[in-house]
Amino acid sequence: HNLSYSNLDCGVKLMQKIFNDSGSIGKKLSCGRTKAESLVKNVPAPEAVSQVLLALSRDGKPLPFAIQTDASNKGNRKMFPAVQCFTPQNGLLNRMIDFVENPHESANGIVKRITNSLENVGPSSDNVSAFSADNTNVNYGVHNSVYTDLHKKHKNLLQGNCRAHIVHNTVRHAVNELSVDIETVVLKEYGFSVSAKGRENFKEFFDFLDVQWREILWHVATRWLSLNPAVSRMLQNWVAVKSYFIC
């Protein structure tokens, strides 16, 4: 649920009061953020990594695998990487082998982080068969990128571009050919429902037309996956939206 370990500092105290009828068990309950983080890192995490290493081998022989990285934004922090492999028994597998902070977003910095993660966790970099990441210059630039640096060490390394971004870029250029700026329409529609009063007026109009109310979705230009849900929701509400703005 993306909850911070800090929540346990208060959560445990609350549970002690809720389960106070359980005798000494409830009163002695103790697991704050420090202990919880230690438990996660030292019990399930090593077991999860061992399962990944087991999946990356068959009959004692290592299997080829692909490295995937994605700079997951957590405030001003960047997190990396994961692996992907194929096994006859389980098909395509996506597994996390490390989740580390890396402030150096240069090609050299990312390559060092990938190399260090592989060395620390266990799978040999000699078995890396492909590299997959977002289609940015730092990842796939022609002269100096993560891919070109890795390719120097692995001559048969395959390039696994992000197909989702390719589709997104295709749609973005196609949308530019429309006679209407669809992003502006979606943003204007959402603007009428930002305030509590505006939302309530909009909702009352839906009731007047006997149309089911669905929350207006917010599209953020920098969040490239948000446009499709926002447009789909607008089409679901189209009868009421059209009447509201045209009438």
CSV table of C-alpha atoms in Angstrom, one decimal:
chain,number,residue,atom,x,y,z
A,1,HIS,CA,0.0,0.0,0.0
A,2,ASN,CA,3.1,2.3,-0.3
A,3,LEU,CA,3.0,3.0,3.4
A,4,SER,CA,6.1,4.3,5.2
A,5,TYR,CA,7.8,2.4,8.0
A,6,SER,CA,7.2,5.5,10.1
A,7,ASN,CA,3.5,4.6,10.2
A,8,LEU,CA,4.3,1.7,12.5
A,9,ASP,CA,5.5,4.0,15.2
A,10,CYS,CA,1.9,5.1,15.7
A,11,GLY,CA,0.3,2.0,14.4
A,12,VAL,CA,1.7,-0.3,17.1
A,13,LYS,CA,0.6,2.0,19.9
A,14,LEU,CA,-2.9,2.0,18.4
A,15,MET,CA,-3.0,-1.8,18.2
A,16,GLN,CA,-1.8,-2.0,21.8
A,17,LYS,CA,-5.0,-0.1,22.8
A,18,ILE,CA,-7.3,-2.0,20.4
A,19,PHE,CA,-6.1,-5.4,21.6
A,20,ASN,CA,-5.8,-4.5,25.3
A,21,ASP,CA,-8.1,-7.4,26.2
A,22,SER,CA,-5.6,-10.0,24.9
A,23,GLY,CA,-3.5,-9.8,28.1
A,24,SER,CA,0.2,-9.4,27.9
A,25,ILE,CA,0.4,-10.3,24.2
A,26,GLY,CA,-1.2,-7.1,23.0
A,27,LYS,CA,0.6,-4.9,25.6
A,28,LYS,CA,4.0,-6.3,24.7
A,29,LEU,CA,3.5,-5.8,20.9
A,30,SER,CA,6.5,-3.9,19.7
A,31,CYS,CA,7.5,-3.3,16.1
A,32,GLY,CA,8.3,0.2,15.2
A,33,ARG,CA,9.9,1.5,12.0
A,34,THR,CA,13.4,0.4,12.8
A,35,LYS,CA,12.5,-3.2,13.6
A,36,ALA,CA,10.0,-3.4,10.7
A,37,GLU,CA,12.6,-2.2,8.2
A,38,SER,CA,15.2,-4.6,9.6
A,39,LEU,CA,12.7,-7.6,9.4
A,40,VAL,CA,11.8,-6.8,5.8
A,41,LYS,CA,15.5,-6.4,4.7
A,42,ASN,CA,16.8,-9.4,6.5
A,43,VAL,CA,14.0,-12.0,6.3
A,44,PRO,CA,11.8,-11.9,3.2
A,45,ALA,CA,14.2,-9.8,1.0
A,46,PRO,CA,17.1,-12.4,1.0
A,47,GLU,CA,14.6,-15.2,0.4
A,48,ALA,CA,13.1,-13.3,-2.6
A,49,VAL,CA,16.6,-12.8,-4.0
A,50,SER,CA,17.4,-16.5,-3.6
A,51,GLN,CA,14.2,-17.4,-5.5
A,52,VAL,CA,15.3,-15.0,-8.4
A,53,LEU,CA,18.8,-16.7,-8.5
A,54,LEU,CA,17.1,-20.1,-8.6
A,55,ALA,CA,14.9,-19.0,-11.5
A,56,LEU,CA,18.0,-17.8,-13.4
A,57,SER,CA,19.5,-21.3,-13.5
A,58,ARG,CA,18.4,-24.7,-14.9
A,59,ASP,CA,20.1,-28.0,-14.0
A,60,GLY,CA,22.8,-26.0,-12.3
A,61,LYS,CA,23.6,-24.0,-15.4
A,62,PRO,CA,23.0,-20.2,-15.6
A,63,LEU,CA,20.3,-18.9,-18.0
A,64,PRO,CA,20.6,-15.8,-20.1
A,65,PHE,CA,18.7,-12.8,-18.7
A,66,ALA,CA,17.9,-9.2,-19.6
A,67,ILE,CA,18.5,-6.2,-17.4
A,68,GLN,CA,15.8,-3.7,-17.0
A,69,THR,CA,16.1,-0.3,-15.3
A,70,ASP,CA,13.7,2.5,-14.7
A,71,ALA,CA,14.3,5.7,-12.7
A,72,SER,CA,11.4,5.5,-10.3
A,73,ASN,CA,10.9,9.0,-8.9
A,74,LYS,CA,10.6,9.2,-5.2
A,75,GLY,CA,10.8,12.9,-4.6
A,76,ASN,CA,14.3,13.8,-5.6
A,77,ARG,CA,15.5,10.2,-5.4
A,78,LYS,CA,16.0,7.8,-8.3
A,79,MET,CA,15.7,4.0,-7.9
A,80,PHE,CA,17.1,1.1,-10.0
A,81,PRO,CA,17.0,-2.1,-11.3
A,82,ALA,CA,15.3,-5.4,-12.2
A,83,VAL,CA,15.9,-8.5,-14.4
A,84,GLN,CA,13.9,-10.5,-16.9
A,85,CYS,CA,14.3,-14.0,-18.1
A,86,PHE,CA,12.5,-16.9,-19.8
A,87,THR,CA,12.2,-20.4,-18.5
A,88,PRO,CA,10.4,-23.3,-20.2
A,89,GLN,CA,8.5,-24.1,-17.0
A,90,ASN,CA,7.3,-20.5,-16.2
A,91,GLY,CA,7.7,-18.6,-19.4
A,92,LEU,CA,8.6,-14.9,-19.2
A,93,LEU,CA,9.6,-13.8,-15.7
A,94,ASN,CA,10.1,-10.3,-14.4
A,95,ARG,CA,11.9,-10.1,-11.1
A,96,MET,CA,13.4,-7.4,-8.9
A,97,ILE,CA,17.0,-8.1,-7.8
A,98,ASP,CA,17.8,-4.8,-6.3
A,99,PHE,CA,16.2,-1.5,-5.4
A,100,VAL,CA,18.8,1.1,-4.8
A,101,GLU,CA,19.1,4.9,-4.8
A,102,ASN,CA,21.3,6.4,-7.5
A,103,PRO,CA,21.7,10.2,-7.8
A,104,HIS,CA,24.0,9.8,-10.8
A,105,GLU,CA,21.7,9.7,-13.9
A,106,SER,CA,24.6,9.8,-16.4
A,107,ALA,CA,25.1,6.7,-18.6
A,108,ASN,CA,28.3,5.9,-16.7
A,109,GLY,CA,26.6,6.2,-13.3
A,110,ILE,CA,23.7,3.9,-14.3
A,111,VAL,CA,26.1,1.3,-15.8
A,112,LYS,CA,28.1,1.3,-12.5
A,113,ARG,CA,24.9,0.8,-10.5
A,114,ILE,CA,23.8,-2.1,-12.7
A,115,THR,CA,27.3,-3.7,-12.4
A,116,ASN,CA,27.4,-3.2,-8.6
A,117,SER,CA,23.9,-4.7,-8.2
A,118,LEU,CA,24.8,-7.8,-10.2
A,119,GLU,CA,28.0,-8.3,-8.3
A,120,ASN,CA,26.3,-7.8,-4.9
A,121,VAL,CA,23.3,-10.0,-5.6
A,122,GLY,CA,24.9,-12.9,-7.6
A,123,PRO,CA,23.9,-13.3,-11.2
A,124,SER,CA,26.9,-13.1,-13.5
A,125,SER,CA,27.0,-10.2,-15.9
A,126,ASP,CA,28.4,-12.6,-18.5
A,127,ASN,CA,24.9,-14.0,-19.0
A,128,VAL,CA,23.3,-10.6,-19.7
A,129,SER,CA,21.6,-11.0,-23.1
A,130,ALA,CA,19.6,-7.7,-23.4
A,131,PHE,CA,19.1,-4.3,-21.9
A,132,SER,CA,15.6,-2.7,-21.6
A,133,ALA,CA,14.8,0.8,-20.5
A,134,ASP,CA,13.0,4.0,-21.4
A,135,ASN,CA,13.8,5.4,-24.9
A,136,THR,CA,15.9,8.3,-23.6
A,137,ASN,CA,19.3,9.5,-24.9
A,138,VAL,CA,21.0,8.5,-21.7
A,139,ASN,CA,19.8,4.9,-22.2
A,140,TYR,CA,20.0,4.5,-26.0
A,141,GLY,CA,22.1,7.4,-27.4
A,142,VAL,CA,24.2,6.5,-30.4
A,143,HIS,CA,27.6,7.6,-29.0
A,144,ASN,CA,27.5,7.6,-25.2
A,145,SER,CA,24.7,5.7,-23.4
A,146,VAL,CA,24.0,2.9,-21.1
A,147,TYR,CA,23.4,0.6,-24.1
A,148,THR,CA,26.7,1.5,-25.9
A,149,ASP,CA,28.7,1.1,-22.6
A,150,LEU,CA,27.2,-2.3,-21.9
A,151,HIS,CA,27.6,-3.3,-25.6
A,152,LYS,CA,31.3,-2.8,-25.3
A,153,LYS,CA,31.4,-5.7,-22.8
A,154,HIS,CA,28.7,-7.8,-24.3
A,155,LYS,CA,29.0,-7.8,-28.1
A,156,ASN,CA,25.7,-9.8,-28.6
A,157,LEU,CA,23.7,-7.6,-26.3
A,158,LEU,CA,20.1,-7.0,-27.6
A,159,GLN,CA,18.4,-3.6,-27.5
A,160,GLY,CA,15.0,-3.8,-25.8
A,161,ASN,CA,13.3,-0.4,-26.3
A,162,CYS,CA,10.1,0.4,-24.3
A,163,ARG,CA,7.3,-0.4,-26.7
A,164,ALA,CA,4.8,1.5,-24.5
A,165,HIS,CA,6.7,4.7,-25.1
A,166,ILE,CA,6.9,4.0,-28.8
A,167,VAL,CA,3.1,3.6,-29.0
A,168,HIS,CA,2.7,6.7,-26.9
A,169,ASN,CA,4.9,8.8,-29.2
A,170,THR,CA,3.0,7.4,-32.2
A,171,VAL,CA,-0.3,8.4,-30.7
A,172,ARG,CA,1.0,11.8,-29.7
A,173,HIS,CA,2.1,12.7,-33.2
A,174,ALA,CA,-1.2,11.3,-34.6
A,175,VAL,CA,-3.2,13.5,-32.2
A,176,ASN,CA,-1.3,16.5,-33.4
A,177,GLU,CA,-3.0,16.0,-36.8
A,178,LEU,CA,-6.5,16.3,-35.3
A,179,SER,CA,-8.5,19.5,-35.9
A,180,VAL,CA,-9.0,19.8,-32.1
A,181,ASP,CA,-6.4,20.0,-29.4
A,182,ILE,CA,-7.7,17.0,-27.3
A,183,GLU,CA,-5.4,17.7,-24.4
A,184,THR,CA,-6.7,21.2,-24.0
A,185,VAL,CA,-10.3,20.0,-24.1
A,186,VAL,CA,-9.6,17.4,-21.4
A,187,LEU,CA,-7.8,20.0,-19.2
A,188,LYS,CA,-10.6,22.6,-19.7
A,189,GLU,CA,-13.2,20.0,-18.7
A,190,TYR,CA,-11.3,19.1,-15.5
A,191,GLY,CA,-10.9,22.8,-14.7
A,192,PHE,CA,-14.7,23.1,-14.1
A,193,SER,CA,-14.6,20.4,-11.4
A,194,VAL,CA,-11.5,21.5,-9.4
A,195,SER,CA,-13.4,23.4,-6.8
A,196,ALA,CA,-16.0,21.7,-4.6
A,197,LYS,CA,-18.7,24.1,-5.8
A,198,GLY,CA,-17.9,23.6,-9.5
A,199,ARG,CA,-17.9,19.8,-9.0
A,200,GLU,CA,-21.3,19.9,-7.2
A,201,ASN,CA,-22.8,22.1,-10.0
A,202,PHE,CA,-21.4,19.7,-12.6
A,203,LYS,CA,-22.8,16.7,-10.7
A,204,GLU,CA,-26.3,18.3,-10.4
A,205,PHE,CA,-26.4,18.7,-14.1
A,206,PHE,CA,-25.7,15.0,-14.5
A,207,ASP,CA,-28.6,14.2,-12.2
A,208,PHE,CA,-30.8,16.6,-14.2
A,209,LEU,CA,-30.0,14.6,-17.3
A,210,ASP,CA,-30.4,11.3,-15.5
A,211,VAL,CA,-26.8,10.4,-16.4
A,212,GLN,CA,-24.6,8.4,-14.1
A,213,TRP,CA,-22.0,10.6,-12.5
A,214,ARG,CA,-18.3,9.6,-13.0
A,215,GLU,CA,-15.5,11.6,-11.6
A,216,ILE,CA,-13.6,13.8,-14.1
A,217,LEU,CA,-10.0,12.5,-14.4
A,218,TRP,CA,-7.0,14.8,-14.3
A,219,HIS,CA,-4.6,14.6,-17.2
A,220,VAL,CA,-1.0,15.7,-16.5
A,221,ALA,CA,1.1,16.3,-19.6
A,222,THR,CA,4.2,14.9,-18.0
A,223,ARG,CA,2.4,11.7,-17.0
A,224,TRP,CA,2.1,10.2,-20.4
A,225,LEU,CA,-0.2,7.4,-19.3
A,226,SER,CA,-2.9,9.7,-18.1
A,227,LEU,CA,-4.4,11.0,-21.4
A,228,ASN,CA,-6.1,7.8,-22.5
A,229,PRO,CA,-8.0,7.3,-19.2
A,230,ALA,CA,-9.0,11.0,-19.2
A,231,VAL,CA,-10.3,10.9,-22.8
A,232,SER,CA,-12.1,7.6,-22.1
A,233,ARG,CA,-13.8,9.1,-19.1
A,234,MET,CA,-14.8,12.2,-21.0
A,235,LEU,CA,-16.4,10.0,-23.7
A,236,GLN,CA,-18.3,8.1,-21.0
A,237,ASN,CA,-19.6,11.5,-19.7
A,238,TRP,CA,-20.0,12.9,-23.2
A,239,VAL,CA,-23.8,13.4,-23.3
A,240,ALA,CA,-23.7,15.4,-20.1
A,241,VAL,CA,-20.5,17.2,-20.9
A,242,LYS,CA,-21.7,18.3,-24.3
A,243,SER,CA,-25.0,19.5,-23.0
A,244,TYR,CA,-23.3,21.4,-20.1
A,245,PHE,CA,-20.9,23.4,-22.2
A,246,ILE,CA,-23.0,23.9,-25.3
A,247,CYS,CA,-26.3,24.7,-23.7
